[in-house]
Coordinates of C-alpha atoms in Angstrom, one line a residue:
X1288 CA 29.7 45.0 59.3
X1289 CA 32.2 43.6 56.7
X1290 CA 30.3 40.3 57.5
X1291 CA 27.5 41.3 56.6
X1292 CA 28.5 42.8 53.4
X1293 CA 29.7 39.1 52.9
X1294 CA 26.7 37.7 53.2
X1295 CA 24.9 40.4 51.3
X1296 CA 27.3 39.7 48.6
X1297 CA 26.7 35.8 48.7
X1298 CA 23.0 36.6 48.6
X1299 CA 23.3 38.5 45.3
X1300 CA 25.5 36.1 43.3
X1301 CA 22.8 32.8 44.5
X1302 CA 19.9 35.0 43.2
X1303 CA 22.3 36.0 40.0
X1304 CA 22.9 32.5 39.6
X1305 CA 19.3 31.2 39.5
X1306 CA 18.2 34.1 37.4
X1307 CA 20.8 33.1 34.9
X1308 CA 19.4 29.7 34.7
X1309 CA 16.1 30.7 34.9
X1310 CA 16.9 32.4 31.9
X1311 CA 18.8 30.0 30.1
X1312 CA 15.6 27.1 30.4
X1313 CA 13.7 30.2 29.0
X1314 CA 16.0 30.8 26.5
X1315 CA 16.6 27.6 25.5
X1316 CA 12.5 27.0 24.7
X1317 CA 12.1 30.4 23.3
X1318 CA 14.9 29.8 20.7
X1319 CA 14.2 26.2 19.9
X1320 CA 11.0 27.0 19.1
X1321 CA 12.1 30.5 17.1
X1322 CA 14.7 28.1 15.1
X1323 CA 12.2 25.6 14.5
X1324 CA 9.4 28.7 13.2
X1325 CA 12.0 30.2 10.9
X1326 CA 13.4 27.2 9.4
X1327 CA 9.6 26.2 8.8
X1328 CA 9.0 29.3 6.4
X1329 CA 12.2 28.7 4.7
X1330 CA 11.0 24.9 3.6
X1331 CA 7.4 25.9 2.7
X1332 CA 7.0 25.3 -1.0
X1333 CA 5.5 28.7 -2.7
X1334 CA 6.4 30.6 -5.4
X1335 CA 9.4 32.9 -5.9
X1336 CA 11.0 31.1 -2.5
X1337 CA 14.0 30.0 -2.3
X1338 CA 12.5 26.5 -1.3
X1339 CA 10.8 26.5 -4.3
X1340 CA 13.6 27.1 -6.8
X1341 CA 15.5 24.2 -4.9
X1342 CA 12.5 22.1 -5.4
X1343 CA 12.0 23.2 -9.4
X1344 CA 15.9 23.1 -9.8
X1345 CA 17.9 21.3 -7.2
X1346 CA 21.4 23.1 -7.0
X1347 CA 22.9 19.4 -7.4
X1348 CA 25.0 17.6 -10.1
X1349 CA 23.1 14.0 -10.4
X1350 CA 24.3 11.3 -12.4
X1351 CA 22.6 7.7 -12.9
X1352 CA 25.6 5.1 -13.6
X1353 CA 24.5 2.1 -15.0
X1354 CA 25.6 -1.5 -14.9
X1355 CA 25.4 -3.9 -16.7
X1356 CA 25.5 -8.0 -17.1
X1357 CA 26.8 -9.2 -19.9
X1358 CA 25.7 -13.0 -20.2
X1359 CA 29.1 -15.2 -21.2
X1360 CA 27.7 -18.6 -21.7
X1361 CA 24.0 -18.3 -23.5
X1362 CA 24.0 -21.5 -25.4
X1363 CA 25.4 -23.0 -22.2
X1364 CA 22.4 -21.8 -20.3
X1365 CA 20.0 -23.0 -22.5
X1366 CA 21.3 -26.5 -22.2
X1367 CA 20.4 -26.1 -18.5
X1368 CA 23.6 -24.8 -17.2
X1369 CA 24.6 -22.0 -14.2
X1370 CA 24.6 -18.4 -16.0
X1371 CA 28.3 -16.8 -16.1
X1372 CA 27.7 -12.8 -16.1
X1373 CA 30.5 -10.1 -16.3
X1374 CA 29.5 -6.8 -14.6
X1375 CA 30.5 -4.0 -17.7
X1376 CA 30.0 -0.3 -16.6
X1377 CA 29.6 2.2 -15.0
X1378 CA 27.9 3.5 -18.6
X1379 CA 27.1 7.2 -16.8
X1380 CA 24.1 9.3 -18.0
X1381 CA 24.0 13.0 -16.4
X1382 CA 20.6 13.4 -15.0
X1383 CA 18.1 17.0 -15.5
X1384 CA 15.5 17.3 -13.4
X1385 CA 12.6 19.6 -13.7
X1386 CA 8.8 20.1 -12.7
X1387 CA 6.3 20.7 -15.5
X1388 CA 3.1 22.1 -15.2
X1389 CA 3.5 23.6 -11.6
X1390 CA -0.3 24.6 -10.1
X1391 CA -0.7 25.2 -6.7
X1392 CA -4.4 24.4 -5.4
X1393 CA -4.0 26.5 -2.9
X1394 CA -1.5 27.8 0.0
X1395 CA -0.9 24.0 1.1
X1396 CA -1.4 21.7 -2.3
X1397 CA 0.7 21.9 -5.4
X1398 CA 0.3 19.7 -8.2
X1399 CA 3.1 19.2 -10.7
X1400 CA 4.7 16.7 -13.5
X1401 CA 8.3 15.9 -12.8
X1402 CA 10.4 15.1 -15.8
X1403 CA 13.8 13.4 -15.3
X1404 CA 16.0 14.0 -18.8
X1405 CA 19.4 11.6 -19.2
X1406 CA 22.4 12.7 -21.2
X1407 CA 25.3 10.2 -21.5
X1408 CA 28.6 11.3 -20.3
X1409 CA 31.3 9.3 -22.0
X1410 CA 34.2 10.9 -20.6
X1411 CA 32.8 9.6 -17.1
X1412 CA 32.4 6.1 -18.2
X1413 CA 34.2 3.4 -18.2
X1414 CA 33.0 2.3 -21.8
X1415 CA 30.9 3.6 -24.7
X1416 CA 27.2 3.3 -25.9
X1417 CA 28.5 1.6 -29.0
X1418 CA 29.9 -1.1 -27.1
X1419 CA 28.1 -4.9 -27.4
X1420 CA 26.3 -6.1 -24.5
X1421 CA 24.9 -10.1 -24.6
X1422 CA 21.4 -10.2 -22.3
X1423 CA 18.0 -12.0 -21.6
X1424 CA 15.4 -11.3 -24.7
X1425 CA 13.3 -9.8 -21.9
X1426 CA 10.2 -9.3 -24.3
X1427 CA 10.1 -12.9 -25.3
X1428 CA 10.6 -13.8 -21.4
X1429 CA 7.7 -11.9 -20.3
X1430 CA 5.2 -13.9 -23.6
X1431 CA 6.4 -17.2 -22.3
X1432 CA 5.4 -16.3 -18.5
X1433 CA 2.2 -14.5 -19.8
X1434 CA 1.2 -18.0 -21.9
X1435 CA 2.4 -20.0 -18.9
X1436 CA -0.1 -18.2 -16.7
X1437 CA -2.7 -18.3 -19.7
X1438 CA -6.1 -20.1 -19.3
X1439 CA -5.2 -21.7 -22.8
X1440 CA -2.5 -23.6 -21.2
X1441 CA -2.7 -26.3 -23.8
X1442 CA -3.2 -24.5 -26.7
X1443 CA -1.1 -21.2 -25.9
X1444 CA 2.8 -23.2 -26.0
X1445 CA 1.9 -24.3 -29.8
X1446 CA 1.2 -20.6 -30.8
X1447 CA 4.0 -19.3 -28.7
X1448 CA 6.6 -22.0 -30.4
X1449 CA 5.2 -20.9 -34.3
X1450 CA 5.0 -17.1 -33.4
X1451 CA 8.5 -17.0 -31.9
X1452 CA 9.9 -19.4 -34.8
X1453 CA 8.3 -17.0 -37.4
X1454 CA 10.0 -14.0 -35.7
X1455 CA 13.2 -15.6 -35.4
X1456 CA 13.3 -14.5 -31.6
X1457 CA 16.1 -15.7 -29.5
X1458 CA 16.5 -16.2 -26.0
X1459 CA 19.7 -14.0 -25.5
X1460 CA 20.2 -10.7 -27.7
X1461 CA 23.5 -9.2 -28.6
X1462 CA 22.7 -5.4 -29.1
X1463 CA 25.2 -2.2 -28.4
X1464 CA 24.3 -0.8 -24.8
X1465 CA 22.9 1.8 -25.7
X1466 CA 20.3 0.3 -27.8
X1467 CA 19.4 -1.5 -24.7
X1468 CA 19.6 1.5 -22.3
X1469 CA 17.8 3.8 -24.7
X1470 CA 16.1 1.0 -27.0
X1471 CA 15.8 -1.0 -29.6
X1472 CA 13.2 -2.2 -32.0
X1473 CA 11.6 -5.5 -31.2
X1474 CA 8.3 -7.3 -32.7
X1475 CA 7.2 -8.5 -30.0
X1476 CA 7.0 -4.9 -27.9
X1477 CA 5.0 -3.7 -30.9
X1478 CA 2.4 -6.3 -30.5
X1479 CA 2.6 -6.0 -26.6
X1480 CA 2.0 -2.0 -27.2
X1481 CA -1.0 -3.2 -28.8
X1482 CA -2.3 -4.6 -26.3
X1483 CA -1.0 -3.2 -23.1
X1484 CA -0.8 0.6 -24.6
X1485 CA -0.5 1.7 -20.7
X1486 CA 1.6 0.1 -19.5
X1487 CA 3.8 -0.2 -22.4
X1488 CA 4.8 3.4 -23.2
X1489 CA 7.2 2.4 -26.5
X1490 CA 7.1 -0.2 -29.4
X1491 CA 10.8 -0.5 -28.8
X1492 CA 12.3 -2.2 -25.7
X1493 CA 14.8 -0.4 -23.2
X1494 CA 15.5 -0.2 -19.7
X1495 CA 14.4 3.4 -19.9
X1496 CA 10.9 2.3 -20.6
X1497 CA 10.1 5.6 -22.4
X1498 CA 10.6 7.6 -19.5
X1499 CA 13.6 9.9 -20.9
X1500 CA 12.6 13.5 -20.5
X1501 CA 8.4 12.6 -20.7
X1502 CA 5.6 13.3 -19.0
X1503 CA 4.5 9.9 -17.5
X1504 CA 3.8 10.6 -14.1
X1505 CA 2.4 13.6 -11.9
X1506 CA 1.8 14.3 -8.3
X1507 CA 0.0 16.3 -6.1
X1508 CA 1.6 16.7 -2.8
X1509 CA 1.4 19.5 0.7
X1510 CA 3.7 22.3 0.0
X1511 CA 4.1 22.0 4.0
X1512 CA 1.9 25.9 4.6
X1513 CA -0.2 24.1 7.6
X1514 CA 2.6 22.3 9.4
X1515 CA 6.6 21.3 8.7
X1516 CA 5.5 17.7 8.9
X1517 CA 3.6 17.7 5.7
X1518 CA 6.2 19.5 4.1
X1519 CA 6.3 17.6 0.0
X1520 CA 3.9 14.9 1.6
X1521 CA 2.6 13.2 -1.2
X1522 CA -1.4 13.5 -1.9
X1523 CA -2.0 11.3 -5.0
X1524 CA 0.3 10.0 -7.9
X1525 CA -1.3 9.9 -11.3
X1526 CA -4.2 10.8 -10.0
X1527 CA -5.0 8.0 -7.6
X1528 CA -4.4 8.2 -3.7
X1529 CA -3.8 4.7 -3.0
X1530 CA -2.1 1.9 -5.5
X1531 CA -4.0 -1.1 -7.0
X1532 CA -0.9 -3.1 -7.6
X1533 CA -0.8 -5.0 -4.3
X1534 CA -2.7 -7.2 -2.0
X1535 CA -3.2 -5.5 1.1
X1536 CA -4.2 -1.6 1.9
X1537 CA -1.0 -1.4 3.7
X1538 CA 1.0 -2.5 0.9
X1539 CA -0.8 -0.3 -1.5
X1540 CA -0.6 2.8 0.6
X1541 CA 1.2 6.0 -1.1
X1542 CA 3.5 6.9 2.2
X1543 CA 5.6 10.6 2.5
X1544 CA 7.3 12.6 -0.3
X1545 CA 8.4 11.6 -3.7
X1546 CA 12.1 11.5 -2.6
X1547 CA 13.4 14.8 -4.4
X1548 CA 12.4 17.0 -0.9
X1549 CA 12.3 16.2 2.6
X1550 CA 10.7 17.7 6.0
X1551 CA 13.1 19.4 8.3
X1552 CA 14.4 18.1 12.0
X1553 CA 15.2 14.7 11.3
X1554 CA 16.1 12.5 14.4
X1555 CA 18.0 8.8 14.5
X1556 CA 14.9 7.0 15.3
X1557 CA 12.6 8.7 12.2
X1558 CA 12.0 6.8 9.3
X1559 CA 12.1 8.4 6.5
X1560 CA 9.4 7.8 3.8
X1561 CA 9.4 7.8 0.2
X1562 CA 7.0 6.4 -3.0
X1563 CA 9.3 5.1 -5.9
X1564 CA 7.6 4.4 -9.1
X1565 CA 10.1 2.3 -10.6
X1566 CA 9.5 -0.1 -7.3
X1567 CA 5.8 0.7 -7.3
X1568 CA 5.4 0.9 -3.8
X1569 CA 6.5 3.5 -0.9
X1570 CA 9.0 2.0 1.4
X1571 CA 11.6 3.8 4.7
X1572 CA 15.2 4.6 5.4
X1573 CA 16.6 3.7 8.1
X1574 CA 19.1 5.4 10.6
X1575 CA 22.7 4.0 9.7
X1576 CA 25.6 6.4 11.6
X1577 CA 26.6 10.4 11.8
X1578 CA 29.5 11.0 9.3
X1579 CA 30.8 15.1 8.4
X1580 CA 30.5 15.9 4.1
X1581 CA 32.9 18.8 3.7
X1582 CA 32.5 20.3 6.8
X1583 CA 28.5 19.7 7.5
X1584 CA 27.3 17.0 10.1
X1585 CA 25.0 14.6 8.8
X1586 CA 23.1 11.7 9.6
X1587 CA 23.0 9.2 7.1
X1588 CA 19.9 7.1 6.7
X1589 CA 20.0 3.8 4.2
X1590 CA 17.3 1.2 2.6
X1591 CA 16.4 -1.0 5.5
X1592 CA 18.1 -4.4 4.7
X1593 CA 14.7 -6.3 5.5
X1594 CA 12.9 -3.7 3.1
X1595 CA 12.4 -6.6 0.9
X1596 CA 11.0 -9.5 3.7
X1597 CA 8.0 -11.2 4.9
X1598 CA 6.5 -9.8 1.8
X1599 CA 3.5 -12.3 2.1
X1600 CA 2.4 -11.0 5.4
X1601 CA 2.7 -7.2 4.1
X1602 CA 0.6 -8.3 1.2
X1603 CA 3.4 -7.8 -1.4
X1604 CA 2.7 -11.0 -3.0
X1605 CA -0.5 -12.9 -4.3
X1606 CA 1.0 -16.5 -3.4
X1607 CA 4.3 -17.9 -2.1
X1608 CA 7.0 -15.0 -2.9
X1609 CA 10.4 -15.4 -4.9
X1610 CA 12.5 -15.4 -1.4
X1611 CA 13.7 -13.0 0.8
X1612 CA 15.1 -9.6 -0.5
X1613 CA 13.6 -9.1 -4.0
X1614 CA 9.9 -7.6 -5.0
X1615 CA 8.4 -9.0 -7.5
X1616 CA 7.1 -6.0 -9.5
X1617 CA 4.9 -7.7 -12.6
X1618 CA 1.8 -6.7 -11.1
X1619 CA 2.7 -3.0 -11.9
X1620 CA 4.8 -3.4 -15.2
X1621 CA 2.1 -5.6 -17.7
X1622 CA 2.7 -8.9 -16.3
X1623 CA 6.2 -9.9 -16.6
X1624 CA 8.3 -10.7 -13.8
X1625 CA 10.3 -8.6 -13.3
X1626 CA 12.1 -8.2 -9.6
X1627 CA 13.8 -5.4 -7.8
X1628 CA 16.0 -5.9 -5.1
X1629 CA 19.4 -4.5 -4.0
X1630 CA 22.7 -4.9 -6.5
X1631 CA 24.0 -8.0 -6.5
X1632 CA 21.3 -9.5 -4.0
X1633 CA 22.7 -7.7 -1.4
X1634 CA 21.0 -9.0 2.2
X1635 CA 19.0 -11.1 -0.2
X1636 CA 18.8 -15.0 0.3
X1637 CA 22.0 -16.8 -0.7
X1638 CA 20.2 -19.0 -3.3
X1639 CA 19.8 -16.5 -5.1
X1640 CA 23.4 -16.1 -5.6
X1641 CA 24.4 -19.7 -5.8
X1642 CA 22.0 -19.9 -8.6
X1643 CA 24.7 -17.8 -10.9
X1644 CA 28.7 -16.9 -11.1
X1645 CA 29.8 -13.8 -11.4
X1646 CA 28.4 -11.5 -8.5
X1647 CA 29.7 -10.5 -5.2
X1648 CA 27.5 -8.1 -2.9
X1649 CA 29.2 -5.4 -1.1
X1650 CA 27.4 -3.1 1.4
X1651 CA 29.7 -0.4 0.8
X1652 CA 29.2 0.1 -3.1
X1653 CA 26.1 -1.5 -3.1
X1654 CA 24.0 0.0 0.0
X1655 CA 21.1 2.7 -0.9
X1656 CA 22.4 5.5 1.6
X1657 CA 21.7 9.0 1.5
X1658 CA 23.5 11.8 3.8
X1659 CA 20.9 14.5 5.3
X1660 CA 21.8 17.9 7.2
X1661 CA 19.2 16.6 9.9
X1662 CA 18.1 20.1 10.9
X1663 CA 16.9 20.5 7.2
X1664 CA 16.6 17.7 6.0
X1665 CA 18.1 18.9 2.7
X1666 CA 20.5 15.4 1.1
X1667 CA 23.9 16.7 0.6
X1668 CA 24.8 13.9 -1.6
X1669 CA 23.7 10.3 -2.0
X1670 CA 23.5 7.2 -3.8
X1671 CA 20.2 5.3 -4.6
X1672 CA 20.7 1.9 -5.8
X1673 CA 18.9 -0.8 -7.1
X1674 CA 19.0 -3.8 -9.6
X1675 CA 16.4 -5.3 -11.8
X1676 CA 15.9 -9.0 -12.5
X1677 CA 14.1 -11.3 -14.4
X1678 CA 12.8 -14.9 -14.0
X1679 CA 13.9 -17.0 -16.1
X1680 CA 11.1 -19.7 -15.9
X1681 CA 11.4 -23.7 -17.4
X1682 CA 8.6 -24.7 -19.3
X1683 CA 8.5 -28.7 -21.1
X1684 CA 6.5 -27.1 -23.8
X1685 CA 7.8 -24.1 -25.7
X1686 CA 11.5 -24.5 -27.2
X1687 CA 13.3 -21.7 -25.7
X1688 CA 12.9 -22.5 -22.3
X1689 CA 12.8 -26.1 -22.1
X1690 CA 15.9 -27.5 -20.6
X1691 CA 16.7 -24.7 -18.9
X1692 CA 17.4 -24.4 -15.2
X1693 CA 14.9 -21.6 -13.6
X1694 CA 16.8 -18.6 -12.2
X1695 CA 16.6 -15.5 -11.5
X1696 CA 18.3 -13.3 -13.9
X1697 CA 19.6 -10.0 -13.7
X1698 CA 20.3 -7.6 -16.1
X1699 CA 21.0 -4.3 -14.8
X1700 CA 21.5 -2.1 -11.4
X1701 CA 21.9 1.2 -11.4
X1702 CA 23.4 4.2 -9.1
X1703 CA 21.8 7.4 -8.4
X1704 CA 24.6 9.5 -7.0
X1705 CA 23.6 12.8 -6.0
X1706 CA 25.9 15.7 -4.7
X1707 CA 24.8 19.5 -3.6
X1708 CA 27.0 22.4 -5.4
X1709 CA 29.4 23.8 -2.8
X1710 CA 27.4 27.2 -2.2
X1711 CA 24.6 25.1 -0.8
X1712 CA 26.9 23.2 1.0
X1713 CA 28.3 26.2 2.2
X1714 CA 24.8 28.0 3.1
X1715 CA 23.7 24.5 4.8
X1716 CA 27.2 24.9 7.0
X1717 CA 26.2 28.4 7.8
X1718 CA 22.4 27.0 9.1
X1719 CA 24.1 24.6 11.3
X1720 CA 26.6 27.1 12.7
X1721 CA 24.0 29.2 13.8
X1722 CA 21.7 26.4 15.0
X1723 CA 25.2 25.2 16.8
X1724 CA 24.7 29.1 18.6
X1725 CA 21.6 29.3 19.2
X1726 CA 21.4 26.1 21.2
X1727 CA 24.5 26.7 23.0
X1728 CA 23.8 30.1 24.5
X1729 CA 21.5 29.0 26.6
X1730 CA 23.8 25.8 27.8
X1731 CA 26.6 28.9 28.6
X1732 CA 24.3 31.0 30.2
X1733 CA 22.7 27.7 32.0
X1734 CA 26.8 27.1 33.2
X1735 CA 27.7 30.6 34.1
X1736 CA 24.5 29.8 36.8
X1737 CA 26.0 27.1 38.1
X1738 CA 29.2 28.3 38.9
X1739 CA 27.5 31.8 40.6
X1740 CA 25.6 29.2 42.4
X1741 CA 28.0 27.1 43.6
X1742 CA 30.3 29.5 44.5
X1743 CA 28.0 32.0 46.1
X1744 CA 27.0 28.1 48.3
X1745 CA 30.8 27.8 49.0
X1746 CA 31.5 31.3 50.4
X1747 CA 28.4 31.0 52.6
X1748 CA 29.8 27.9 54.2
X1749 CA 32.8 29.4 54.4
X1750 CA 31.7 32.1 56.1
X1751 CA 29.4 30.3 58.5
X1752 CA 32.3 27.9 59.6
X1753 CA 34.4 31.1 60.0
X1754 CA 31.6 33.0 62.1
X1755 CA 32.1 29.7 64.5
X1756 CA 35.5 29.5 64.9
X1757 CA 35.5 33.2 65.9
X1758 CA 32.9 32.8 68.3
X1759 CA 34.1 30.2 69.9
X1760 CA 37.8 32.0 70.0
X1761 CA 36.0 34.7 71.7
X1762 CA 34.6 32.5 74.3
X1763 CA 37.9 30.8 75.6
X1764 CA 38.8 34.5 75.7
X1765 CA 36.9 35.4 77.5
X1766 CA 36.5 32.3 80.1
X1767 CA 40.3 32.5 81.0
X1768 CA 41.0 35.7 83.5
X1769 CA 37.4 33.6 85.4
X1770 CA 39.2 30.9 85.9
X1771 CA 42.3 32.8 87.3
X1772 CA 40.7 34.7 89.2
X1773 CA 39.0 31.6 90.9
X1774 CA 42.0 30.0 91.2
X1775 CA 43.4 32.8 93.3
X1776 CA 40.5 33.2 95.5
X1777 CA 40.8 29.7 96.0
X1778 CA 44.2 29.9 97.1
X1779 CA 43.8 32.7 99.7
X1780 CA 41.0 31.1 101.6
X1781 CA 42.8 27.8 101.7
X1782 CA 46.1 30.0 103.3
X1783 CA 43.5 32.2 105.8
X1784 CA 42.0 28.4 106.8
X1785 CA 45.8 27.2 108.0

């Protein structure tokens, strides 16, 4: 009887045990997919939700840190000598951004004009506005390449040599930095204005390019209503699906968001796409390591150090390019070469470094890396960097640039460094917590199985090996007083025989 209770016993904690994990593989599904449903809703871009005030107004302090190249040795240059640069900066401007005109088109397209307004921070910098700043006269760069392309080959150097003797242009300018960051009056940008009115949005010259606090640019992107995927999934950028600037349909494709909003459950082996304007082309991040911001798991993801290679076979470039690591952007900025690449040529080709003194890449101030709670996606904080050159071309026929030696010249790279405010930090710690709970309930539950299993296993072994020992105790029991008994009768008829 008290067997059998045993083995009644056993029986009920094996069931319990596979009805536990039966229930924890349910569970598991179930709430995976009930995580995955709510955090959906929460993303979805539509008014009055909280995804959409983080869209309008990121809950973020951004700040864009400029550096600078100051050139040392100009006159020395254009005798045909190696340019000497001094990195000055950070000069740090806080950043504002904002969506204008906000129209959905529906419950999954939005169309909008996003408008990015700078403010310099002096007590953050490590110089003033006011200070002077020696650079390439980037305007009178960009009419010497423009002749040296020209049909009028022959003719153009003669009018290039009495236009830019009659303006009494240089090929270095010594202006404060802000008149270089914000602009400065030039004669040449006015006539370029003239001529190139789209592409030139100022008469002055800056590294701005008239794109403090205006309206140059708008998108229409998904607001993510159909599917989490296609949450801020860009649909067209100033009004065109697809770019004209390149060589290739690949190369002039407009790929995921516009980099201010991300969809959720991100995994190591995603890429993550983007469209940049100022590189005027779309291009990926890259899984780089996990890493913890105050408290919150990310992954961080970082600009792929080949973004920049085999751009003849992507159909970046018309010809032969510049090298490896920098894009040569002209096609998309009115002609003149200028190139984008990472700061200081970082993973670039070493001539272009041995073509100058002064710079020294480092992949840990220099790398584009941004840190993403992967279960929403949302950046914590970040820093998006990049540095703009110019060439700096030879030509035997127009004064400023005859005995120099071609390089490629850079003037400035900037830092985006983005970081959330500590109650979204806080809240994205919360999500994870509870993501943390939901997925391991099931893994408990999933264990608690287990061990009923196993030991309900254990005691029903046990109790079989028992049942035989017993068994067989009873049996030598029970063969003994036989075996006496034989023995005796043995015995007697033996003695009755003699």
């Amino acid at each position: 009887m008290k067997n059998r209770k045993i083995s009644c016993l056993n029986f009920v904690l094996l069931l319990s045990g596979l009805g536990l994990i039966s229930t924890a593989v349910i569970t598991y599904f179930f709430s995976e997919s009930m995580v995955k449903k709510k955090i959906h809703e929460n993303v979805i871009i539509q008014k009055n939700s909280s995804a959409f005030k983080f869209w309008t107004d990121p809950p973020a302090t951004i700040y864009r840190k400029y550096y600078l190249f100051n050139v040392k040795n100009p006159q020395e240059i254009e005798r045909g000598e190696k340019p000497q640069l001094d990195q000055l900066g950070p000069y740090v401007y806080s950043e504002k951004w904002e969506k204008h005109h906000v129209e959905f088109l529906g419950p999954n397209e939005v169309r909008f004009s996003p408008v990015v307004t700078l403010k310099f921070e002096p007590s953050l910098s490590a110089g003033l506005e006011t200070d002077k700043i020696t650079f390439l006269n980037i305007p009178a760069i960009g009419m010497i390449e423009q002749t040296a392309r020209s049909r009028f080959k022959e003719l153009g150097p003669a009018l290039v040599n009495s236009l830019l003797a009659f303006l009494g242009t240089k090929l270095f300018e010594t202006k404060t930095v802000g008149e270089l960051i914000s602009g400065y009056e030039d004669p040449l940008m006015k006539l370029a204005k003239t001529f190139l009115p789209r592409v030139i949005k100022d008469d002055k010259f800056s590294l701005i390019n008239g794109e403090n606090g205006t309206e140059w640019q708008n998108y229409t992107m998904m607001t993510g209503y159909d599917s989490a995927e296609n949450v801020a999934k860009i649909i067209s950028w100033n009004g065109v699906e697809k770019l004209n600037f390149w060589y290739s349909d690949n190369a002039n494709l407009i790929n995921g968001t516009d980099g201010t909003f991300y969809p959720p459950f991100l995994t190591r082996n995603k890429k993550i796409y983007s469209f940049n304007p100022d590189m005027c082309r779309s291009y990926h991040l890259s899984y780089l390591k996990e890493n913890k911001i105050d408290g919150v798991n990310t992954y961080d993801f970082h600009l792929t150090p080949d973004i920049f290679y085999d751009l003849e076979k992507e159909g970046f470039c018309e010809d032969t390019c510049l090298g490896n690591g920098v894009l040569n952007i002209s096609s998309c900025y009115g002609g003149i070469s200028g190139y984008i690449s990472q700061p200081h040529f970082l993973n670039a080709d070493p001539k272009f470094l041995t073509d100058l003194k002064g710079l020294s890449p480092d992949q840990s101030i220099h790398d584009f890396v941004i840190h993403f709670e992967p279960t929403t996606s949302v950046p914590l904080g970040g820093n998006i960097r990049l540095q703009i050159s110019f060439y700096l071309l030879q030509h035997d026929k127009i004064n400023l640039v005859k005995n120099v030696k071609p390089v490629l010249f850079p003037v400035v790279w900037f830092d985006e460094a983005l970081a959330l405010d500590a109650d979204t930090r806080n809240q994205l710690k919360t999500v994870a917590f509870y993501v943390k709970i939901v997925t391991v309930i099931p893994i408990l539950i999933a264990t608690i199985g287990g061990f009923l299993i196993t030991f309900s296993i254990f005691k029903i072994f046990k109790n079989l090996i028992e049942n035989k020992k017993e068994r067989f105790s009873t049996q030598n029991e029970f063969d003994g007083p036989i075996n006496e008994t034989s023995n005796l009768i043995s015995a007697n008829e033996t003695r009755s025989y003699n």
